[in-house]
XYZ file of C-alpha atoms in Angstrom:
775
model
C 0.031 -0.115 0.236
C 1.287 3.263 -1.048
C 0.399 6.954 -0.338
C 1.469 10.179 -2.268
C 1.480 12.088 0.978
C 3.227 10.011 3.454
C 3.044 12.320 6.281
C -0.550 12.377 6.514
C -0.472 8.360 6.972
C -0.135 9.071 10.877
C -3.860 10.065 10.918
C -4.640 6.482 10.874
C -4.157 6.415 14.690
C -7.093 8.687 14.903
C -9.361 5.478 14.015
C -8.740 4.152 17.646
C -10.715 7.285 18.824
C -14.021 5.626 18.677
C -12.505 2.543 21.035
C -10.815 5.008 23.321
C -14.234 6.902 23.780
C -16.188 3.503 24.415
C -13.659 2.331 27.172
C -14.035 5.814 28.573
C -17.920 5.765 28.694
C -17.559 2.050 30.011
C -15.367 3.827 33.155
C -18.185 6.163 33.859
C -21.052 3.598 34.399
C -21.971 2.710 37.686
C -23.920 -0.451 38.680
C -26.956 -0.225 40.614
C -29.242 -2.865 41.737
C -32.991 -2.693 40.914
C -35.093 -5.438 41.976
C -37.953 -3.966 39.105
C -35.491 -4.414 36.157
C -34.957 -8.238 36.971
C -37.447 -8.885 33.880
C -35.433 -6.546 31.540
C -32.182 -8.365 32.470
C -33.939 -11.483 31.236
C -34.620 -10.027 28.018
C -31.100 -8.244 27.834
C -29.381 -11.836 28.627
C -31.853 -13.218 25.825
C -30.885 -10.815 22.758
C -27.123 -9.776 24.021
C -25.129 -11.581 21.709
C -26.987 -9.681 18.907
C -26.972 -6.459 20.660
C -23.265 -6.842 21.102
C -22.591 -7.760 17.383
C -24.586 -4.894 16.224
C -22.349 -2.410 18.543
C -18.980 -4.121 17.739
C -20.190 -3.491 13.855
C -20.916 0.031 14.864
C -17.568 0.658 16.213
C -15.767 -0.971 13.579
C -17.385 1.061 11.171
C -16.895 4.130 12.833
C -13.196 3.391 12.813
C -13.214 2.680 9.075
C -14.782 6.004 8.357
C -11.968 7.693 9.965
C -9.642 5.612 8.015
C -10.807 6.471 5.075
C -10.804 9.822 5.350
C -7.121 9.643 6.311
C -6.540 7.360 2.997
C -8.171 9.992 0.834
C -6.339 13.053 2.065
C -2.924 10.979 1.808
C -4.221 9.900 -1.591
C -3.961 6.281 -1.625
C -2.541 4.700 -4.999
C -1.699 1.356 -6.302
C 0.054 -0.166 -9.009
C -2.472 -2.313 -10.360
C -6.062 -2.871 -11.164
C -8.521 -4.698 -9.596
C -7.061 -8.243 -10.276
C -3.840 -7.069 -8.534
C -5.602 -5.661 -5.308
C -7.281 -8.869 -5.185
C -4.508 -11.317 -5.910
C -0.960 -9.698 -5.521
C 0.368 -10.628 -8.849
C 3.727 -9.839 -10.495
C 3.878 -5.938 -11.690
C 6.517 -4.995 -14.574
C 7.974 -1.908 -15.442
C 8.760 -1.607 -19.033
C 10.991 1.485 -19.562
C 11.660 2.767 -23.079
C 14.499 5.302 -23.584
C 15.123 7.794 -25.983
C 18.905 7.992 -26.779
C 18.757 9.996 -30.009
C 21.158 12.826 -30.284
C 18.044 15.095 -29.650
C 18.631 14.023 -25.961
C 21.974 15.775 -25.866
C 20.524 18.959 -25.941
C 21.947 21.003 -23.001
C 19.788 23.634 -20.800
C 22.237 25.003 -18.131
C 24.052 22.195 -16.562
C 22.338 19.111 -17.548
C 21.277 17.557 -20.682
C 18.112 15.959 -21.824
C 19.757 12.625 -20.979
C 20.562 13.423 -17.497
C 17.022 14.573 -16.659
C 16.035 10.807 -18.474
C 18.300 8.827 -15.812
C 17.000 10.778 -12.980
C 13.475 10.331 -13.578
C 14.324 6.480 -14.092
C 15.744 6.250 -10.747
C 12.968 7.821 -9.602
C 10.421 5.265 -11.201
C 12.840 2.492 -10.075
C 12.846 4.179 -6.220
C 8.948 3.910 -6.330
C 9.171 0.476 -7.470
C 11.228 -0.677 -4.569
C 9.093 1.015 -2.354
C 6.098 -1.318 -3.456
C 5.524 -4.436 -1.056
C 4.181 -6.633 -4.271
C 6.459 -8.235 -6.623
C 7.882 -6.140 -9.133
C 10.017 -6.547 -12.365
C 11.814 -3.804 -14.423
C 12.997 -3.866 -18.072
C 14.919 -1.174 -19.715
C 15.340 -0.718 -23.392
C 17.049 2.162 -25.287
C 15.779 2.843 -28.909
C 18.664 2.549 -30.748
C 19.204 -1.193 -29.690
C 15.514 -1.735 -30.676
C 16.296 -0.581 -33.901
C 18.372 -3.394 -34.947
C 16.956 -6.809 -34.126
C 16.781 -9.633 -35.805
C 13.108 -10.465 -37.095
C 13.555 -14.135 -36.537
C 13.918 -14.002 -33.071
C 11.269 -13.808 -30.595
C 10.910 -11.088 -28.197
C 12.067 -12.517 -25.030
C 15.517 -13.565 -26.876
C 15.785 -10.294 -28.612
C 15.257 -8.139 -25.056
C 17.656 -10.605 -23.606
C 20.046 -9.736 -26.228
C 19.537 -5.877 -26.286
C 17.716 -4.709 -22.716
C 20.269 -2.811 -20.348
C 17.690 -4.555 -18.031
C 15.776 -7.202 -18.782
C 13.032 -8.416 -16.258
C 14.965 -7.933 -13.293
C 13.654 -8.366 -9.876
C 13.119 -5.834 -7.838
C 14.789 -5.830 -4.662
C 16.409 -3.596 -2.051
C 19.560 -3.548 -3.871
C 17.940 -2.790 -7.383
C 18.792 0.895 -7.170
C 22.638 -0.018 -7.210
C 22.379 -2.166 -10.364
C 20.253 0.152 -11.836
C 22.902 2.789 -11.003
C 25.717 0.612 -12.676
C 23.640 -0.199 -15.807
C 22.647 3.710 -16.087
C 26.103 5.049 -15.742
C 27.538 4.557 -19.138
C 24.231 5.267 -20.635
C 25.132 8.467 -23.178
C 22.885 9.964 -26.457
C 23.887 8.274 -29.484
C 24.404 10.379 -32.696
C 21.486 8.474 -34.325
C 17.950 9.872 -35.210
C 15.973 6.768 -34.271
C 12.342 7.110 -33.024
C 10.166 5.082 -30.750
C 8.280 2.764 -33.628
C 11.103 -0.114 -33.164
C 10.836 0.382 -29.178
C 6.917 0.064 -29.065
C 7.104 -2.767 -31.400
C 9.200 -4.799 -29.427
C 7.430 -3.938 -26.217
C 4.127 -4.942 -27.534
C 5.889 -8.458 -28.333
C 6.993 -8.620 -24.729
C 3.794 -7.454 -23.202
C 1.809 -10.437 -25.373
C 4.579 -12.863 -24.065
C 4.413 -12.097 -20.686
C 0.393 -11.867 -20.313
C 0.205 -13.163 -16.619
C 1.956 -10.147 -15.496
C 0.813 -6.512 -15.016
C 2.740 -4.088 -17.694
C 2.974 -0.242 -16.695
C 5.168 1.220 -19.638
C 7.019 4.443 -19.521
C 8.279 6.331 -22.734
C 11.007 8.517 -21.525
C 11.839 10.800 -24.640
C 12.002 14.726 -25.395
C 9.206 14.092 -27.806
C 10.177 16.288 -30.770
C 7.968 17.187 -33.617
C 10.218 15.315 -36.090
C 8.706 11.928 -34.647
C 5.649 12.997 -33.371
C 4.133 15.907 -35.324
C 1.823 13.094 -37.229
C 2.257 10.182 -34.984
C -0.608 8.105 -36.871
C 1.760 5.183 -37.007
C 2.712 5.361 -33.588
C -0.849 6.094 -32.311
C -1.923 2.422 -33.737
C 0.941 0.837 -32.110
C 0.346 2.440 -28.776
C -3.106 1.483 -29.012
C -2.301 -2.457 -29.472
C -0.248 -1.523 -26.326
C -2.792 -0.231 -24.002
C -4.859 -3.315 -24.619
C -2.570 -5.262 -22.829
C -0.974 -2.803 -20.596
C -1.988 -1.194 -17.515
C -0.891 2.299 -18.252
C 0.873 4.172 -20.535
C 2.947 6.746 -19.178
C 5.159 9.510 -21.159
C 7.837 11.105 -18.948
C 8.992 14.505 -20.840
C 12.924 15.066 -20.535
C 13.009 18.660 -22.201
C 10.846 21.567 -21.138
C 11.571 24.857 -23.200
C 13.624 23.860 -26.521
C 16.970 25.775 -26.680
C 18.011 27.638 -29.572
C 19.952 25.417 -32.137
C 21.782 25.602 -35.328
C 22.651 22.985 -37.666
C 24.842 22.262 -40.424
C 22.260 20.115 -42.673
C 24.252 20.020 -45.960
C 27.697 19.992 -47.367
C 28.252 19.186 -51.167
C 30.126 20.163 -54.363
C 28.516 22.397 -56.512
C 27.811 21.619 -60.375
C 31.391 22.020 -61.386
C 33.936 20.146 -62.775
C 35.561 17.787 -60.254
C 39.366 16.931 -61.038
C 42.633 17.406 -59.159
C 44.434 20.782 -59.482
C 40.934 22.240 -60.124
C 39.439 24.891 -57.364
C 35.872 23.691 -56.672
C 33.127 25.352 -54.687
C 31.273 23.345 -51.766
C 27.781 24.621 -50.858
C 27.441 24.802 -46.828
C 23.712 25.071 -46.009
C 22.974 26.073 -42.202
C 19.452 26.096 -40.398
C 18.302 27.765 -37.814
C 15.944 25.652 -35.381
C 15.447 28.270 -32.940
C 12.628 30.972 -32.825
C 15.189 33.886 -32.853
C 17.486 34.909 -35.286
C 20.867 34.179 -35.504
C 23.509 36.746 -36.202
C 26.817 36.737 -37.394
C 27.267 32.891 -37.354
C 30.736 31.716 -38.164
C 31.250 28.607 -40.119
C 34.688 27.064 -39.987
C 36.226 25.648 -42.923
C 38.824 22.532 -43.136
C 40.385 20.815 -45.829
C 42.264 17.419 -45.883
C 44.349 16.517 -49.170
C 45.457 13.021 -49.132
C 48.657 11.966 -51.309
C 47.637 8.532 -52.591
C 50.923 7.565 -53.012
C 51.947 8.626 -49.416
C 48.907 6.873 -47.901
C 49.673 3.562 -49.892
C 53.165 3.107 -47.940
C 51.427 3.968 -44.424
C 49.378 1.772 -42.366
C 45.526 1.818 -41.722
C 44.619 4.526 -39.153
C 48.141 5.765 -39.525
C 47.798 7.947 -42.585
C 47.745 11.740 -42.268
C 46.630 14.255 -45.059
C 47.677 17.742 -45.199
C 45.326 20.094 -43.252
C 44.225 23.603 -44.453
C 41.845 25.528 -42.565
C 40.618 28.815 -45.188
C 39.001 31.822 -43.171
C 35.390 31.118 -41.528
C 32.574 32.236 -43.672
C 30.699 34.811 -41.698
C 26.680 34.559 -42.119
C 25.142 37.987 -40.894
C 21.665 36.747 -39.751
C 19.478 33.435 -40.268
C 16.036 33.982 -39.678
C 14.305 31.652 -37.508
C 13.297 28.250 -39.362
C 15.510 29.258 -42.418
C 18.222 27.699 -44.008
C 21.197 29.858 -45.282
C 23.450 28.427 -47.975
C 27.161 30.098 -48.760
C 29.850 28.740 -51.087
C 33.250 28.239 -50.197
C 35.994 27.546 -52.825
C 38.514 24.413 -51.999
C 41.607 23.495 -54.104
C 43.441 19.933 -54.082
C 45.845 19.432 -55.871
C 46.179 15.443 -56.074
C 43.721 13.208 -56.955
C 41.793 10.465 -54.600
C 39.456 11.017 -51.909
C 39.749 14.278 -50.326
C 38.096 15.536 -47.243
C 36.022 18.660 -46.250
C 34.726 19.424 -43.039
C 32.592 22.510 -41.731
C 31.949 23.457 -38.202
C 29.728 25.788 -36.031
C 30.314 26.977 -32.701
C 28.922 25.175 -29.877
C 25.456 25.251 -28.738
C 22.538 23.221 -27.255
C 23.255 20.110 -29.455
C 27.039 19.371 -30.441
C 26.297 16.410 -32.911
C 24.865 18.618 -35.698
C 27.675 21.286 -35.603
C 30.087 19.576 -37.708
C 29.520 18.000 -41.388
C 31.994 16.261 -43.583
C 32.298 15.586 -47.370
C 34.474 13.141 -49.254
C 35.334 14.569 -52.693
C 36.407 11.706 -55.414
C 38.627 13.574 -57.297
C 40.267 11.971 -60.552
C 43.407 13.225 -62.538
C 40.666 14.731 -65.502
C 36.918 14.992 -65.841
C 36.925 12.034 -68.950
C 34.247 13.110 -71.837
C 33.706 11.524 -75.242
C 33.799 14.157 -78.312
C 31.868 12.226 -81.434
C 33.049 14.573 -84.467
C 31.408 14.060 -87.605
C 33.002 16.503 -89.699
C 36.135 15.937 -91.643
C 39.955 16.240 -89.959
C 37.778 16.390 -86.825
C 37.837 20.342 -87.373
C 34.445 20.791 -84.975
C 35.884 18.818 -81.853
C 39.264 21.162 -82.287
C 37.269 24.328 -80.920
C 36.126 22.409 -78.193
C 39.179 20.983 -77.068
C 40.756 24.493 -77.169
C 37.999 25.376 -74.608
C 38.677 22.065 -72.254
C 42.562 22.624 -72.891
C 43.654 25.975 -73.394
C 47.340 25.573 -72.485
C 49.468 24.212 -69.793
C 49.318 27.091 -67.370
C 45.387 26.778 -67.326
C 43.844 23.570 -66.076
C 40.052 23.057 -66.615
C 40.135 19.607 -65.488
C 37.953 18.139 -68.459
C 40.234 15.347 -70.561
C 38.210 14.871 -73.915
C 38.504 11.835 -75.950
C 38.015 12.572 -79.306
C 36.320 9.282 -81.404
C 34.345 8.731 -84.544
C 30.709 8.129 -84.972
C 31.049 4.318 -85.065
C 32.428 4.287 -81.751
C 28.668 4.917 -80.306
C 27.946 2.051 -82.237
C 30.434 -0.514 -80.997
C 30.589 0.577 -77.515
C 28.481 -0.927 -74.758
C 26.969 1.146 -71.701
C 29.623 0.214 -69.545
C 31.990 1.663 -72.080
C 30.241 4.986 -72.160
C 29.570 4.992 -68.612
C 33.052 5.883 -67.899
C 32.508 9.507 -69.762
C 30.965 12.217 -67.541
C 29.403 13.926 -70.535
C 29.542 13.183 -74.609
C 29.516 15.446 -76.995
C 28.107 15.218 -80.780
C 29.378 17.643 -83.285
C 28.073 17.710 -86.942
C 27.279 13.819 -86.878
C 25.384 12.805 -90.166
C 22.952 10.261 -88.789
C 22.977 7.786 -85.813
C 22.039 3.742 -86.264
C 19.720 2.115 -84.150
C 22.286 0.646 -81.851
C 24.091 3.935 -81.394
C 20.710 5.762 -80.506
C 19.423 3.013 -77.809
C 23.141 3.474 -76.260
C 23.002 7.127 -75.860
C 19.446 7.005 -74.603
C 20.594 4.391 -72.047
C 23.370 6.758 -71.166
C 20.968 9.512 -70.545
C 18.502 7.921 -68.553
C 21.514 6.953 -66.431
C 22.321 9.832 -65.377
C 24.492 11.056 -68.332
C 24.687 14.492 -70.317
C 24.900 14.910 -73.968
C 25.808 17.795 -75.733
C 24.894 18.182 -79.438
C 26.095 20.632 -81.948
C 24.588 20.415 -85.824
C 26.613 21.493 -88.944
C 26.624 20.587 -92.859
C 26.538 16.936 -92.293
C 23.310 16.928 -89.654
C 20.835 14.954 -91.360
C 17.844 16.337 -89.978
C 15.434 13.509 -91.754
C 17.296 10.897 -90.108
C 17.663 12.563 -86.738
C 13.671 13.176 -87.092
C 13.094 9.588 -87.452
C 15.377 7.547 -85.476
C 16.256 10.201 -82.479
C 12.961 12.259 -81.922
C 10.598 9.732 -82.717
C 7.647 12.177 -82.295
C 9.084 13.181 -78.902
C 10.010 9.681 -77.460
C 13.537 9.904 -78.198
C 16.276 11.848 -76.691
C 16.304 14.464 -79.160
C 14.482 17.504 -77.825
C 12.634 18.777 -80.796
C 12.070 18.084 -84.704
C 13.794 20.176 -87.401
C 12.547 21.173 -90.431
C 15.429 22.393 -92.505
C 18.653 25.174 -92.321
C 17.854 28.808 -92.323
C 19.713 32.037 -92.515
C 19.200 34.570 -89.849
C 18.162 38.239 -91.480
C 20.261 40.610 -91.192
C 19.864 42.968 -87.852
C 17.293 45.509 -88.324
C 18.815 47.731 -85.891
C 22.572 48.189 -85.186
C 24.413 46.614 -81.861
C 21.449 44.153 -81.557
C 22.490 40.951 -80.169
C 21.563 37.708 -82.208
C 21.641 35.833 -79.172
C 19.162 35.848 -75.873
C 19.701 33.520 -73.268
C 17.541 32.551 -70.176
C 18.135 32.017 -66.733
C 20.319 29.036 -66.708
C 23.079 27.610 -64.937
C 24.994 27.547 -68.616
C 24.409 31.050 -69.001
C 24.361 32.076 -65.282
C 27.730 34.304 -66.102
C 25.679 36.424 -68.556
C 22.362 36.823 -66.845
C 20.985 40.278 -67.333
C 24.252 40.777 -69.530
C 23.691 39.933 -72.735
C 24.174 43.227 -74.459
C 27.789 43.628 -72.767
C 28.914 40.754 -73.378
C 27.052 38.540 -75.717
C 26.406 41.367 -78.369
C 29.622 40.541 -80.460
C 28.375 37.016 -81.179
C 26.884 36.678 -84.818
C 24.609 33.752 -85.679
C 24.410 33.236 -89.948
C 22.675 29.862 -89.904
C 20.769 27.796 -87.691
C 18.211 24.488 -88.226
C 14.874 25.373 -87.634
C 11.815 23.884 -86.396
C 8.513 23.485 -88.032
C 6.750 26.206 -87.719
C 4.896 27.321 -84.690
C 6.632 24.485 -82.598
C 6.978 24.943 -78.703
C 7.817 22.792 -76.005
C 4.664 20.704 -74.849
C 3.531 21.957 -71.281
C 3.862 18.756 -69.534
C 7.300 17.963 -71.364
C 10.801 18.384 -69.847
C 11.835 20.417 -72.795
C 12.995 24.050 -72.371
C 14.101 26.589 -74.793
C 17.716 27.892 -73.001
C 18.514 30.314 -75.920
C 16.777 32.214 -78.820
C 17.698 33.867 -81.381
C 16.668 37.599 -82.322
C 13.824 36.455 -84.803
C 12.504 34.122 -81.376
C 13.775 31.176 -83.118
C 15.184 28.700 -80.438
C 18.775 28.008 -80.701
C 19.859 26.055 -77.516
C 17.168 23.645 -76.382
C 17.350 21.003 -73.189
C 15.651 17.919 -72.550
C 15.369 16.056 -69.276
C 15.319 12.084 -69.754
C 15.559 9.763 -67.249
C 18.513 11.270 -64.687
C 20.287 12.596 -67.615
C 20.118 15.775 -69.732
C 20.135 16.428 -73.604
C 21.550 20.220 -74.544
C 21.466 21.244 -78.506
C 22.874 23.812 -79.990
C 20.962 24.176 -83.356
C 23.997 25.929 -85.288
C 27.852 24.646 -85.504
C 30.561 24.160 -82.999
C 33.241 25.463 -85.341
C 33.127 29.070 -86.901
C 31.093 27.756 -90.021
C 27.706 29.338 -89.271
C 28.497 31.780 -86.475
C 31.570 33.304 -85.027
C 30.999 32.667 -81.420
C 34.002 29.905 -81.310
C 36.249 32.606 -81.895
C 34.509 34.818 -79.158
C 35.443 34.579 -75.578
C 32.336 33.811 -74.026
C 32.445 30.527 -76.103
C 34.901 29.208 -73.335
C 32.635 30.136 -70.596
C 29.937 28.649 -72.162
C 31.872 25.589 -72.809
C 33.140 25.003 -69.374
C 29.534 25.832 -67.738
C 27.716 23.504 -70.312
C 30.383 20.702 -69.119
C 29.447 21.061 -65.318
C 26.013 21.159 -66.130
C 26.398 18.032 -68.147
C 28.427 16.300 -66.246
C 26.406 16.722 -62.557
C 23.454 15.586 -64.137
C 24.652 11.766 -63.080
C 23.399 11.307 -59.616
C 26.323 10.931 -56.993
C 26.000 8.528 -54.176
C 23.732 9.624 -51.552
C 25.137 10.697 -48.450
C 25.457 8.163 -45.621
C 23.766 8.760 -42.693
C 25.419 7.602 -39.241
C 24.444 3.923 -38.329
C 23.972 2.771 -41.919
C 26.450 -0.089 -43.071
C 29.490 0.565 -45.126
C 29.725 -1.682 -47.927
C 32.985 -2.152 -49.812
C 32.751 -4.607 -53.186
C 35.724 -6.524 -54.526
C 36.655 -8.679 -57.251
C 38.355 -11.474 -55.346
C 40.908 -12.199 -58.748
C 42.167 -8.686 -58.144
C 41.886 -7.960 -54.272
C 42.463 -9.778 -51.052
C 39.116 -10.826 -49.332
C 41.039 -9.099 -46.029
C 39.607 -5.458 -45.557
C 40.761 -3.243 -42.610
C 38.229 -0.247 -41.851
C 39.337 2.677 -40.001
C 36.622 4.737 -38.220
C 36.619 7.799 -36.123
C 37.378 7.210 -32.301
C 36.344 9.079 -29.260
C 38.448 12.413 -29.846
C 39.076 13.791 -33.128
C 42.747 12.658 -33.091
C 41.824 8.909 -32.408
C 40.873 6.360 -34.915
C 40.051 2.876 -34.513
C 41.391 -0.121 -37.065
C 38.409 -3.274 -37.471
C 39.562 -6.159 -39.755
C 36.579 -7.424 -41.803
C 36.559 -10.420 -44.394
C 34.645 -10.054 -47.366
C 32.059 -12.569 -48.040
C 31.146 -13.620 -51.451
C 28.108 -12.556 -52.992
C 27.122 -15.578 -54.730
C 28.341 -19.055 -55.240
C 30.541 -19.121 -58.540
C 30.865 -15.656 -58.942
C 34.193 -13.758 -58.038
C 32.616 -10.732 -56.249
C 32.565 -10.404 -52.450
C 31.659 -7.550 -49.813
C 33.299 -6.173 -46.679
C 30.718 -4.723 -44.295
C 31.486 -2.646 -41.718
C 28.558 -2.043 -39.471
C 25.059 -4.132 -39.838
C 21.097 -3.336 -39.824
C 20.568 -6.679 -38.036
C 22.926 -7.026 -35.665
C 23.030 -4.531 -32.345
C 26.947 -4.928 -31.510
C 27.871 -4.660 -35.298
C 25.956 -1.510 -35.787
C 27.924 0.492 -33.159
C 30.694 0.617 -35.802
C 29.105 3.340 -37.548
C 27.317 5.022 -34.702
C 29.928 7.943 -34.864
C 29.774 10.850 -37.510
C 33.027 11.490 -39.369
C 35.298 10.078 -42.139
C 35.938 6.401 -42.396
C 38.390 4.489 -44.297
C 38.289 1.160 -46.317
C 41.570 -0.377 -47.131
C 40.934 -3.396 -49.864
C 44.655 -4.341 -51.013
C 45.297 -5.481 -54.437
C 46.991 -9.092 -55.063
C 50.117 -7.194 -55.558
C 49.694 -5.809 -52.275
C 49.318 -2.264 -53.208
C 45.854 -0.696 -50.960
C 43.521 1.662 -52.573
C 41.983 3.828 -50.163
C 38.252 4.443 -50.101
C 36.489 7.045 -47.842
C 33.323 7.380 -46.701
C 31.350 10.325 -44.893
C 28.948 9.175 -42.505
C 26.840 12.199 -40.685
C 23.945 12.636 -38.741
C 20.490 13.435 -39.781
C 19.804 16.999 -39.528
C 15.886 16.754 -38.829
C 16.934 15.207 -35.399
C 18.315 19.130 -34.610
C 14.617 20.250 -34.862
C 14.248 20.633 -30.934
C 10.861 21.793 -31.344
C 7.978 19.621 -29.203
C 4.528 19.827 -28.897
C 3.027 20.738 -25.669
C 1.418 17.865 -23.201
C -1.900 18.327 -23.739
C -1.531 18.665 -27.655
C 0.592 15.322 -27.678
C -2.375 14.059 -25.794
C -4.912 14.737 -28.461
C -2.606 13.878 -31.303
C -2.924 10.196 -29.789
C -6.294 10.085 -28.904
C -8.127 7.763 -28.071
C -4.924 6.188 -26.576
C -5.001 7.420 -23.008
C -1.429 8.191 -21.678
C -0.155 10.342 -18.650
C 2.220 12.849 -19.720
C 4.829 14.374 -16.799
C 7.880 16.284 -16.965
C 10.879 14.483 -15.793
C 12.236 17.037 -13.359
C 8.425 17.281 -11.862
C 8.422 13.491 -11.297
C 9.203 13.440 -7.869
C 6.041 15.184 -6.510
C 3.727 12.950 -8.962
C 5.545 9.617 -8.736
C 3.058 8.060 -6.507
C 0.413 9.061 -9.382
C 2.574 8.377 -12.193
C 3.376 4.648 -10.603
C -0.135 3.533 -10.836
C -3.818 4.286 -9.951
C -5.189 6.721 -7.546
C -8.008 5.183 -5.646
C -9.613 8.474 -4.482
C -13.083 7.853 -6.232
C -13.228 3.891 -5.045
C -12.745 5.426 -1.180
C -15.015 7.921 -1.570
C -17.917 5.344 -3.019
C -16.570 3.163 0.168
C -17.112 6.370 2.567
C -20.382 7.171 1.601
C -21.489 3.522 1.808
C -20.096 3.226 5.291
C -21.606 6.370 6.591
C -25.129 4.786 5.657
C -24.251 1.918 7.060
C -23.277 3.632 10.245
C -26.335 5.319 10.551
C -28.670 2.526 10.103
C -26.606 0.486 12.510
C -26.915 3.366 15.101
C -30.149 3.499 14.685
C -30.637 -0.277 15.063
C -28.261 -0.363 18.312
C -30.076 2.313 20.069
C -33.498 2.406 22.012
C -36.806 3.715 20.447
C -39.991 3.659 22.637
C -42.911 2.421 21.001
C -45.625 4.806 19.509
C -48.706 5.350 21.507
C -51.780 3.799 20.018
C -54.479 5.711 18.791
C -57.526 6.436 21.406
């Protein structure tokens, strides 16, 4: 039996007051012998047992009334419903602990996780004070997210739970303290779904026990803004558990800035070529953030030096450019800044961005790995004699020894497209066709597959361009990769007004430098001939075709089409200065480089990996050893940990094998990738040379949103599921109610019933003269 206000339980001594009054009344009576009363004595002896019984019941009723009043004032609570009150069965406390990185939010001297630990200790202390049998299970969200579905819930809990059905005794608080001490927030953004699912299975397997469920979390909007799935799972929990308690570990969300994105811009990526990197910072707070410095650090690795070192000991050249200062970030908004980085050596290079310390540290750092080749290979298909068209494109990509664009063109005849396969074409970042007469069916198929896979194709027409063949095979009434039908070649009429530009460009990455500056930069470009589409042609409203540049007579000159993941850009004039003078104008070099960057960026990059996801390294065992060393970040920035794995074959009979760091189905293995930073894989070739690969694992930026719904809003969103919501820091005042059921209403009903019974007993046990008969 437990009471919220223990001090008031001394009032139960008042229940003996009626006994004391009865004893006092016995002392006051004097015995007087009266012969006339002998007949009454005989009647009394005949009925005294019944009278004594009523007097005793009356005395007990009055004592019980006083005890019930005291119990109501002290607020009697019990852990269990009626079944427990009658039978005293086992009560099992299931505590699900949120250990996502938002729980590292600091407010003052402590974090949300510190509040969670205190709340769990308080729940355990109340359980220890109970006299009925108690059990305790503690499961972290991150541990529940990885169990194997082949195991039953009890086996999973035995493997992943910090406390699994531990019996509560006088020494349980020491055990809990030992298990809680190492608990810290992870860098994961894991939600409660897997933990609640495991909980439901555990409660189902232990139906004989009375289950009390506690979710100890910060209840952020990220997981609880639209909790339809969680509400459905909690309804299942409510059917099996006696009560569901939410314990909130964060009251007032703190201001928080987070780096939500760090990625290279759509530019040529090659060693020795400056590259812009985009840094996006989001303000998750409710007030503007002003004068925010963003630190930049580059780590350049020389593959030749790294190959001669050992895993975990290779070091790169660190450079720290001046920090970027963001004047203001409005609340709930994201601001992006560009920073130029430079790596003279090819290989996997690293860029790191940092923010000043704030409420949450995990999202103040972000990493990006740039895999920079010696040069960006492109394929140029030239259909003209002596490769005259390709000369001007090559001159733009490779202007001289002092200038390095990073583009490595390879000129081939049109037959190469027919003989190549998709894998051969895939090694090129972009393909250019200049004055190609026509394409056979195999070449068209190869190009369409290349574009759909994310490749970029640039097309320049010319004297040899066979419009009818291109319309039939490449345009195919809008179903092919060519963006528009061609009717014939036409001449641009002379300028009606002097100094009017022949070319008008749209706002597009290819022409971004000239946006709003057509007259000053492009006015010297002269177009004499071009290929003309049918009269009245316009891109369909629902198509991906877009006119990027037009002539002064409103005819299209540059047209783009999106196909699959790739892009096709067509220039309806020649690359060489045959139908125009553009190749002799300085603006052509800028357009050629921007065109290359735009076409090459069409191929989707490998998506950035989040903390906790496995790192997979695919190997050809005919070229590599099966043993792979992984290097993962340690507890400090300067520390690294080497983990060795053996690649497993993909399937029998094939040379492909995969080495994996981390696992989605093994809790212990999943810990290998639960820290953000740069990871390395060291596959070793059969001749003994390592080929180092690097991976950047970053936190999920959504977890940095510290906004949380109010308690009443949270309850409303979960209706009809009934939950109690309490703050962790105020749990000491409400633990009795949180731990079980307040029996106030039950005591009130019993009190009223007893008072009515007491009145009846008092009337029945007292003397009442008979009413006089009517005369």
